[in-house]
């Protein structure tokens, strides 16, 4: 399922890094702290082994098909995008494109590309490769997961050595769209063989066994000296969480992902292991179809929103590794995120008031499954209990994990679900809140909202954009069918020998670039 | 006797054909469709029709079944719907891995189980017999994943002596592979040893209670000679059968062990295919599993005939 991929940026501040900085200030004032820069000079060498959840035997190397953590991480080993993002702010930064300009109406974008870059096979990277890559992903018949992002592209051309992209609808976010992890530049755009991952990234592919193992060796001629510190990278597909933890604690791998909040505390006590909690754009939610009775009544929707005990869910389902949600799908990990919107809290009295006002009676069926998110069944039971105190009866129906995304999500009128992040607020709302959005899973249809969304997309004035996004968030919070109790953190763990991890608000796994950024302190 | 063996062989082929019908038919009536699973919510009727056409799902069931069967007869399992790669190649790798794991476990487990069974009979009702019984029953009573986690905890986390994860891949030497798979092999040995040991013990005791064994004892044969020369050959048939069953389990039933030890075997391959409704892969795996099961049982039958003097020399 394409949308259930890892395409979601994440906010930063790993807990242990935060603690380290705090400690640094204290020690620094007492004169015991050695200069951080001296300690933080990356060392080269070593074999980096990652034990990752999220790989299958059906995986193929064509970047247009990537989903799941394993290929997400592999993509940044072999490839480069034209544009990358700042880990802390999420702003677009140069990568293979060294600079760019746009026309006043944000419709024509000109990218100047680097001239000193070579592919793994030694051939030079040219503007033609970039043109072909974008054409392959944006072709109407393309099966690329990035096709939706590129639907507004009208023309992609090589104009005097520069890449020029003409849009049919203005977008101030185009450079950010090009940071999507599917858009790794391939030689001749991968037209000869989509699965040929001869790229420009810090590591060259050595061997690939789908669902088992991917091995890379260092690209000695990498154009970017500030990455790719280890000699070789091995990604082992480990879909069993106990196996991942055993492999990390015994030192067989140096990094694992997808930790259960319940094991974070235990693991952090293990020697030689550090846990990493990174704020994210992903969230857990309950979705009501706004066009289906009884959820077509905003009073009932409001009653249910007020009947969730968000703090309890954060504490018990996420073990505290997350942040409270406010019923709109955006948090401060997004650029231009709205501020000053009052946090909705659990209020059984108000919930009961709205429930009475809605005139509804009888049990409301809530469908759930562990497939929706880790702990979704428990979360539904908590919801049932907190709603009961407001006089609302929820009937929990547990659905099979297998087939949940085709049979329940976006089909049943009230169910548990999750989303990863999107690169921009615009994409977040376009995917799920736009009336005609491809996955409008709350059936939110609001002409004012649609108008503001398009207005914000074409607006180049930041303050005006910010104001529009604020109003859109309030509209979604108060009228849509989205119940969003918590944003979940991304939970990883690594060997203490591993340094250089960067909290990246882009996405999990240091925005996929964990293998490019870390190094061994030996 | 040759007629009996040929009869068994023919029966095996009939069985294999019947299971191919069952597998194909069973998957045909399964709910859930690849096209809709693959396309997710963007599934328009046109897109579904396109995919079905591309995969040939518009043709009648019987035509597709015959085409599939004809392909397999020539060693062509078709292409995976999800990855577009030929199945035979992947299947070959995975089957090789599964067979390696099963063979390594069997080479240890079968002699060990039969030997322990004989030892238990020799020391019947004494301390050694009880110890063997208690330990093997304890091992079989624990779920396989629990044994696996225990082994990991003790031999990987607390005393790092064993290799982990047991992921083997191309480019490893046989010795490296065997070193890597030590823990899953140990798990499987522990899981399947009790069954074979108990059957060996029971079959031997059964034979030992017969009049001719009494004669053997009375004419002054040593107990060991009586057991090895006179009793064991007559107890072989049931032992062979239970060994065959366990060998089949070692190949087709170890998906849990594969997952825990991150071992790239057939079970994991099939489960991955089921989750994405990659039916050609599911069918191919199902058929290979059926073939292994049938083949092992056939070999057991033939061996039972061969070791049974009454069947070997019919009057």
GROMACS .gro file of C-alpha atoms in nm, chain A residues 5-373:
model
  369
    5UNK     CA    1   0.506   0.378   0.326
    6UNK     CA    2   0.765   0.559   0.519
    7UNK     CA    3   0.711   0.885   0.335
    8UNK     CA    4   0.695   1.094   0.644
    9UNK     CA    5   0.930   1.348   0.786
   10UNK     CA    6   0.996   1.361   1.157
   11UNK     CA    7   1.098   1.619   1.409
   12UNK     CA    8   1.415   1.604   1.599
   13UNK     CA    9   1.589   1.591   1.934
   14UNK     CA   10   1.688   1.247   2.020
   15UNK     CA   11   1.648   1.217   2.394
   16UNK     CA   12   2.002   1.107   2.464
   17UNK     CA   13   2.151   1.374   2.245
   18UNK     CA   14   1.943   1.632   2.430
   19UNK     CA   15   2.075   1.493   2.757
   20UNK     CA   16   2.430   1.503   2.626
   21UNK     CA   17   2.398   1.867   2.529
   22UNK     CA   18   2.253   1.948   2.869
   23UNK     CA   19   2.539   1.769   3.040
   24UNK     CA   20   2.782   1.953   2.817
   25UNK     CA   21   2.665   2.290   2.944
   26UNK     CA   22   2.703   2.187   3.304
   27UNK     CA   23   3.044   2.034   3.257
   28UNK     CA   24   3.153   2.316   3.030
   29UNK     CA   25   3.093   2.574   3.299
   30UNK     CA   26   3.311   2.377   3.536
   31UNK     CA   27   3.588   2.357   3.282
   32UNK     CA   28   3.585   1.979   3.239
   33UNK     CA   29   3.422   1.971   2.900
   34UNK     CA   30   3.655   1.916   2.608
   35UNK     CA   31   3.566   2.095   2.286
   36UNK     CA   32   3.284   1.913   2.115
   37UNK     CA   33   3.438   1.964   1.773
   38UNK     CA   34   3.746   1.762   1.861
   39UNK     CA   35   3.532   1.468   1.968
   40UNK     CA   36   3.299   1.494   1.678
   41UNK     CA   37   3.547   1.464   1.394
   42UNK     CA   38   3.414   1.163   1.208
   43UNK     CA   39   3.649   0.869   1.172
   44UNK     CA   40   3.645   0.653   0.864
   45UNK     CA   41   3.637   0.277   0.840
   46UNK     CA   42   3.453  -0.025   0.972
   47UNK     CA   43   3.168  -0.245   0.859
   48UNK     CA   44   2.829  -0.104   0.951
   49UNK     CA   45   2.555  -0.363   1.005
   50UNK     CA   46   2.193  -0.250   1.029
   51UNK     CA   47   1.918  -0.489   1.138
   52UNK     CA   48   1.602  -0.338   0.993
   53UNK     CA   49   1.234  -0.417   1.004
   54UNK     CA   50   1.037  -0.359   0.685
   55UNK     CA   51   1.175  -0.570   0.401
   56UNK     CA   52   1.013  -0.843   0.196
   57UNK     CA   53   1.106  -1.104  -0.060
   58UNK     CA   54   0.886  -0.917  -0.306
   59UNK     CA   55   1.099  -0.601  -0.287
   60UNK     CA   56   1.264  -0.487  -0.610
   61UNK     CA   57   1.543  -0.233  -0.660
   62UNK     CA   58   1.351   0.005  -0.888
   63UNK     CA   59   1.336   0.318  -0.668
   64UNK     CA   60   0.991   0.405  -0.799
   65UNK     CA   61   0.853   0.107  -0.609
   66UNK     CA   62   1.025   0.159  -0.275
   67UNK     CA   63   0.826   0.127   0.042
   68UNK     CA   64   0.933   0.010   0.383
   69UNK     CA   65   1.237   0.098   0.592
   70UNK     CA   66   1.486  -0.136   0.426
   71UNK     CA   67   1.471   0.007   0.076
   72UNK     CA   68   1.416   0.356   0.219
   73UNK     CA   69   1.756   0.328   0.387
   74UNK     CA   70   1.915   0.160   0.085
   75UNK     CA   71   1.796   0.441  -0.144
   76UNK     CA   72   2.020   0.694   0.028
   77UNK     CA   73   2.318   0.459   0.021
   78UNK     CA   74   2.336   0.439  -0.357
   79UNK     CA   75   2.150   0.747  -0.469
   80UNK     CA   76   2.123   1.124  -0.455
   81UNK     CA   77   1.829   1.348  -0.512
   82UNK     CA   78   1.852   1.684  -0.682
   83UNK     CA   79   1.755   1.856  -0.359
   84UNK     CA   80   1.800   1.755   0.002
   85UNK     CA   81   1.662   1.894   0.326
   86UNK     CA   82   1.807   2.058   0.632
   87UNK     CA   83   1.778   1.810   0.919
   88UNK     CA   84   1.681   2.077   1.170
   89UNK     CA   85   1.454   2.308   0.973
   90UNK     CA   86   1.336   2.096   0.683
   91UNK     CA   87   1.435   2.366   0.432
   92UNK     CA   88   1.543   2.267   0.082
   93UNK     CA   89   1.922   2.248   0.045
   94UNK     CA   90   2.139   2.186  -0.264
   95UNK     CA   91   2.239   1.832  -0.349
   96UNK     CA   92   2.292   1.736  -0.713
   97UNK     CA   93   2.129   2.067  -0.796
   98UNK     CA   94   2.357   2.341  -0.666
   99UNK     CA   95   2.107   2.625  -0.694
  100UNK     CA   96   1.766   2.709  -0.830
  101UNK     CA   97   1.542   3.000  -0.921
  102UNK     CA   98   1.173   3.035  -0.993
  103UNK     CA   99   0.959   3.265  -1.200
  104UNK     CA  100   0.742   3.517  -1.015
  105UNK     CA  101   0.433   3.300  -1.052
  106UNK     CA  102   0.613   2.991  -0.913
  107UNK     CA  103   0.539   2.801  -1.233
  108UNK     CA  104   0.877   2.780  -1.406
  109UNK     CA  105   1.170   2.647  -1.204
  110UNK     CA  106   1.533   2.646  -1.321
  111UNK     CA  107   1.784   2.418  -1.151
  112UNK     CA  108   2.159   2.453  -1.201
  113UNK     CA  109   2.321   2.112  -1.160
  114UNK     CA  110   2.664   2.015  -1.030
  115UNK     CA  111   2.921   1.942  -1.298
  116UNK     CA  112   3.175   1.746  -1.089
  117UNK     CA  113   2.966   1.439  -1.012
  118UNK     CA  114   3.030   1.089  -1.145
  119UNK     CA  115   2.817   0.777  -1.132
  120UNK     CA  116   2.951   0.461  -0.968
  121UNK     CA  117   3.060   0.330  -1.306
  122UNK     CA  118   3.276   0.638  -1.366
  123UNK     CA  119   3.055   0.810  -1.622
  124UNK     CA  120   2.969   1.178  -1.568
  125UNK     CA  121   2.634   1.286  -1.425
  126UNK     CA  122   2.462   1.516  -1.674
  127UNK     CA  123   2.142   1.714  -1.695
  128UNK     CA  124   2.005   1.445  -1.928
  129UNK     CA  125   2.016   1.190  -1.645
  130UNK     CA  126   1.813   1.423  -1.423
  131UNK     CA  127   1.563   1.492  -1.702
  132UNK     CA  128   1.518   1.123  -1.776
  133UNK     CA  129   1.480   1.031  -1.409
  134UNK     CA  130   1.206   1.289  -1.354
  135UNK     CA  131   1.038   1.193  -1.680
  136UNK     CA  132   1.035   0.826  -1.588
  137UNK     CA  133   0.869   0.896  -1.252
  138UNK     CA  134   0.622   1.155  -1.382
  139UNK     CA  135   0.512   0.975  -1.697
  140UNK     CA  136   0.134   0.925  -1.698
  141UNK     CA  137   0.181   0.548  -1.728
  142UNK     CA  138   0.451   0.537  -1.462
  143UNK     CA  139   0.401   0.300  -1.173
  144UNK     CA  140   0.628   0.515  -0.958
  145UNK     CA  141   0.514   0.595  -0.608
  146UNK     CA  142   0.629   0.954  -0.674
  147UNK     CA  143   0.387   0.998  -0.964
  148UNK     CA  144   0.131   1.169  -0.742
  149UNK     CA  145   0.386   1.427  -0.624
  150UNK     CA  146   0.478   1.516  -0.979
  151UNK     CA  147   0.130   1.536  -1.128
  152UNK     CA  148   0.150   1.913  -1.180
  153UNK     CA  149   0.461   1.891  -1.394
  154UNK     CA  150   0.395   1.996  -1.750
  155UNK     CA  151   0.743   1.991  -1.905
  156UNK     CA  152   1.091   1.880  -1.803
  157UNK     CA  153   1.367   2.017  -2.025
  158UNK     CA  154   1.739   2.061  -2.062
  159UNK     CA  155   1.787   2.431  -2.141
  160UNK     CA  156   2.150   2.511  -2.202
  161UNK     CA  157   2.270   2.267  -1.938
  162UNK     CA  158   2.012   2.372  -1.681
  163UNK     CA  159   1.714   2.163  -1.577
  164UNK     CA  160   1.392   2.355  -1.634
  165UNK     CA  161   1.063   2.232  -1.494
  166UNK     CA  162   0.738   2.395  -1.600
  167UNK     CA  163   0.431   2.340  -1.385
  168UNK     CA  164   0.067   2.349  -1.488
  169UNK     CA  165  -0.031   2.472  -1.142
  170UNK     CA  166   0.194   2.700  -0.940
  171UNK     CA  167   0.373   2.542  -0.646
  172UNK     CA  168   0.607   2.720  -0.410
  173UNK     CA  169   0.708   2.377  -0.275
  174UNK     CA  170   0.859   2.222  -0.588
  175UNK     CA  171   1.216   2.191  -0.453
  176UNK     CA  172   1.078   2.008  -0.148
  177UNK     CA  173   0.881   1.772  -0.371
  178UNK     CA  174   1.207   1.676  -0.541
  179UNK     CA  175   1.345   1.559  -0.206
  180UNK     CA  176   1.114   1.257  -0.215
  181UNK     CA  177   1.316   0.940  -0.159
  182UNK     CA  178   1.183   0.772  -0.472
  183UNK     CA  179   1.346   1.041  -0.687
  184UNK     CA  180   1.706   0.919  -0.664
  185UNK     CA  181   1.887   1.012  -0.983
  186UNK     CA  182   1.977   0.706  -1.192
  187UNK     CA  183   2.200   0.682  -1.493
  188UNK     CA  184   1.982   0.769  -1.793
  189UNK     CA  185   1.694   0.788  -1.546
  190UNK     CA  186   1.683   0.412  -1.510
  191UNK     CA  187   1.515   0.387  -1.849
  192UNK     CA  188   1.749   0.108  -1.958
  193UNK     CA  189   1.681  -0.094  -1.646
  194UNK     CA  190   1.478   0.058  -1.362
  195UNK     CA  191   1.642  -0.180  -1.115
  196UNK     CA  192   1.994  -0.072  -1.210
  197UNK     CA  193   2.095   0.136  -0.911
  198UNK     CA  194   2.410   0.286  -1.057
  199UNK     CA  195   2.379   0.618  -0.879
  200UNK     CA  196   2.595   0.893  -0.734
  201UNK     CA  197   2.554   0.809  -0.364
  202UNK     CA  198   2.820   0.737  -0.102
  203UNK     CA  199   2.799   0.359  -0.138
  204UNK     CA  200   2.798   0.121  -0.434
  205UNK     CA  201   2.571  -0.183  -0.441
  206UNK     CA  202   2.763  -0.505  -0.390
  207UNK     CA  203   2.490  -0.765  -0.355
  208UNK     CA  204   2.116  -0.778  -0.314
  209UNK     CA  205   1.895  -1.061  -0.194
  210UNK     CA  206   1.534  -0.943  -0.163
  211UNK     CA  207   1.398  -0.972   0.188
  212UNK     CA  208   1.733  -1.100   0.317
  213UNK     CA  209   2.031  -0.871   0.281
  214UNK     CA  210   2.168  -0.573   0.090
  215UNK     CA  211   2.541  -0.503   0.090
  216UNK     CA  212   2.718  -0.182  -0.016
  217UNK     CA  213   3.080  -0.079  -0.033
  218UNK     CA  214   3.213   0.274  -0.008
  219UNK     CA  215   3.218   0.484  -0.322
  220UNK     CA  216   3.579   0.608  -0.324
  221UNK     CA  217   3.493   0.885  -0.569
  222UNK     CA  218   3.198   1.029  -0.379
  223UNK     CA  219   3.150   1.397  -0.468
  224UNK     CA  220   3.041   1.479  -0.114
  225UNK     CA  221   3.320   1.431   0.145
  226UNK     CA  222   3.095   1.485   0.447
  227UNK     CA  223   2.921   1.150   0.445
  228UNK     CA  224   2.971   0.779   0.385
  229UNK     CA  225   3.226   0.721   0.661
  230UNK     CA  226   3.225   0.341   0.683
  231UNK     CA  227   3.396   0.102   0.443
  232UNK     CA  228   3.091  -0.112   0.384
  233UNK     CA  229   2.725  -0.127   0.483
  234UNK     CA  230   2.521  -0.440   0.534
  235UNK     CA  231   2.145  -0.412   0.574
  236UNK     CA  232   1.995  -0.730   0.719
  237UNK     CA  233   1.619  -0.769   0.696
  238UNK     CA  234   1.503  -0.860   1.047
  239UNK     CA  235   1.126  -0.843   1.072
  240UNK     CA  236   1.113  -1.006   1.416
  241UNK     CA  237   1.156  -0.746   1.692
  242UNK     CA  238   1.305  -0.989   1.944
  243UNK     CA  239   1.563  -1.095   1.686
  244UNK     CA  240   1.655  -0.731   1.626
  245UNK     CA  241   1.700  -0.663   1.994
  246UNK     CA  242   1.904  -0.980   2.048
  247UNK     CA  243   2.123  -0.895   1.750
  248UNK     CA  244   2.189  -0.544   1.879
  249UNK     CA  245   2.250  -0.636   2.240
  250UNK     CA  246   2.493  -0.910   2.137
  251UNK     CA  247   2.678  -0.668   1.910
  252UNK     CA  248   2.598  -0.858   1.589
  253UNK     CA  249   2.441  -0.546   1.439
  254UNK     CA  250   2.508  -0.181   1.523
  255UNK     CA  251   2.168  -0.029   1.463
  256UNK     CA  252   1.804  -0.145   1.475
  257UNK     CA  253   1.473   0.028   1.403
  258UNK     CA  254   1.104  -0.004   1.495
  259UNK     CA  255   1.131  -0.054   1.867
  260UNK     CA  256   0.823  -0.115   2.075
  261UNK     CA  257   0.774   0.162   2.336
  262UNK     CA  258   0.742  -0.113   2.595
  263UNK     CA  259   1.099  -0.231   2.533
  264UNK     CA  260   1.263   0.114   2.518
  265UNK     CA  261   1.311   0.136   2.894
  266UNK     CA  262   1.449  -0.215   2.923
  267UNK     CA  263   1.683  -0.171   2.631
  268UNK     CA  264   1.823   0.158   2.754
  269UNK     CA  265   1.949  -0.028   3.062
  270UNK     CA  266   2.153  -0.269   2.850
  271UNK     CA  267   2.525  -0.196   2.834
  272UNK     CA  268   2.672  -0.077   2.504
  273UNK     CA  269   2.329   0.018   2.370
  274UNK     CA  270   2.170   0.360   2.333
  275UNK     CA  271   1.806   0.419   2.253
  276UNK     CA  272   1.707   0.693   2.011
  277UNK     CA  273   1.368   0.861   2.021
  278UNK     CA  274   1.302   1.106   1.738
  279UNK     CA  275   0.996   1.328   1.714
  280UNK     CA  276   0.802   1.264   1.398
  281UNK     CA  277   0.526   1.379   1.169
  282UNK     CA  278   0.357   1.040   1.189
  283UNK     CA  279   0.043   0.998   1.395
  284UNK     CA  280  -0.209   0.748   1.526
  285UNK     CA  281  -0.572   0.828   1.459
  286UNK     CA  282  -0.934   0.725   1.457
  287UNK     CA  283  -1.112   0.812   1.135
  288UNK     CA  284  -1.480   0.897   1.098
  289UNK     CA  285  -1.642   0.925   0.756
  290UNK     CA  286  -1.803   1.269   0.759
  291UNK     CA  287  -2.053   1.168   0.492
  292UNK     CA  288  -2.188   0.856   0.664
  293UNK     CA  289  -2.447   0.845   0.944
  294UNK     CA  290  -2.407   0.893   1.234
  295UNK     CA  291  -2.073   1.064   1.166
  296UNK     CA  292  -2.230   1.318   0.929
  297UNK     CA  293  -2.331   1.509   1.241
  298UNK     CA  294  -2.059   1.748   1.361
  299UNK     CA  295  -2.192   1.743   1.718
  300UNK     CA  296  -2.136   1.368   1.733
  301UNK     CA  297  -1.789   1.408   1.583
  302UNK     CA  298  -1.710   1.675   1.841
  303UNK     CA  299  -1.842   1.451   2.121
  304UNK     CA  300  -1.609   1.170   2.017
  305UNK     CA  301  -1.311   1.405   1.984
  306UNK     CA  302  -1.370   1.528   2.338
  307UNK     CA  303  -1.418   1.173   2.466
  308UNK     CA  304  -1.059   1.063   2.394
  309UNK     CA  305  -0.817   1.083   2.682
  310UNK     CA  306  -0.512   1.193   2.482
  311UNK     CA  307  -0.271   1.209   2.774
  312UNK     CA  308  -0.364   0.857   2.881
  313UNK     CA  309  -0.308   0.732   2.527
  314UNK     CA  310   0.030   0.904   2.507
  315UNK     CA  311   0.134   0.749   2.839
  316UNK     CA  312  -0.006   0.400   2.795
  317UNK     CA  313   0.012   0.330   2.422
  318UNK     CA  314   0.329   0.521   2.342
  319UNK     CA  315   0.498   0.494   2.681
  320UNK     CA  316   0.544   0.871   2.664
  321UNK     CA  317   0.742   0.850   2.338
  322UNK     CA  318   0.531   1.096   2.144
  323UNK     CA  319   0.341   1.422   2.163
  324UNK     CA  320  -0.026   1.515   2.200
  325UNK     CA  321  -0.231   1.557   1.887
  326UNK     CA  322  -0.490   1.825   1.833
  327UNK     CA  323  -0.711   1.671   1.561
  328UNK     CA  324  -0.529   1.829   1.267
  329UNK     CA  325  -0.261   1.624   1.090
  330UNK     CA  326   0.025   1.873   1.122
  331UNK     CA  327   0.272   1.938   1.402
  332UNK     CA  328   0.575   2.159   1.450
  333UNK     CA  329   0.788   1.919   1.246
  334UNK     CA  330   0.632   2.080   0.937
  335UNK     CA  331   0.755   2.410   0.801
  336UNK     CA  332   0.508   2.696   0.864
  337UNK     CA  333   0.321   2.489   1.122
  338UNK     CA  334   0.037   2.678   1.289
  339UNK     CA  335   0.088   2.801   1.645
  340UNK     CA  336  -0.147   2.919   1.916
  341UNK     CA  337  -0.428   2.672   1.852
  342UNK     CA  338  -0.576   2.562   2.181
  343UNK     CA  339  -0.493   2.203   2.277
  344UNK     CA  340  -0.805   1.989   2.292
  345UNK     CA  341  -0.824   1.787   2.613
  346UNK     CA  342  -1.037   1.507   2.752
  347UNK     CA  343  -1.362   1.657   2.876
  348UNK     CA  344  -1.637   1.402   2.950
  349UNK     CA  345  -1.890   1.672   3.046
  350UNK     CA  346  -1.851   1.862   2.720
  351UNK     CA  347  -1.850   1.531   2.532
  352UNK     CA  348  -2.176   1.432   2.698
  353UNK     CA  349  -2.320   1.773   2.612
  354UNK     CA  350  -2.237   1.740   2.242
  355UNK     CA  351  -2.348   1.377   2.240
  356UNK     CA  352  -2.691   1.475   2.373
  357UNK     CA  353  -2.708   1.761   2.125
  358UNK     CA  354  -2.637   1.523   1.836
  359UNK     CA  355  -2.946   1.321   1.924
  360UNK     CA  356  -2.770   0.994   1.860
  361UNK     CA  357  -2.829   0.687   2.071
  362UNK     CA  358  -2.706   0.332   2.070
  363UNK     CA  359  -2.362   0.182   2.039
  364UNK     CA  360  -2.110   0.312   1.784
  365UNK     CA  361  -1.894   0.049   1.614
  366UNK     CA  362  -1.520   0.121   1.612
  367UNK     CA  363  -1.305  -0.113   1.403
  368UNK     CA  364  -0.948  -0.174   1.499
  369UNK     CA  365  -0.655  -0.408   1.445
  370UNK     CA  366  -0.290  -0.429   1.538
  371UNK     CA  367  -0.226  -0.353   1.170
  372UNK     CA  368  -0.362  -0.001   1.221
  373UNK     CA  369  -0.074   0.083   1.455
   0.00000   0.00000   0.00000
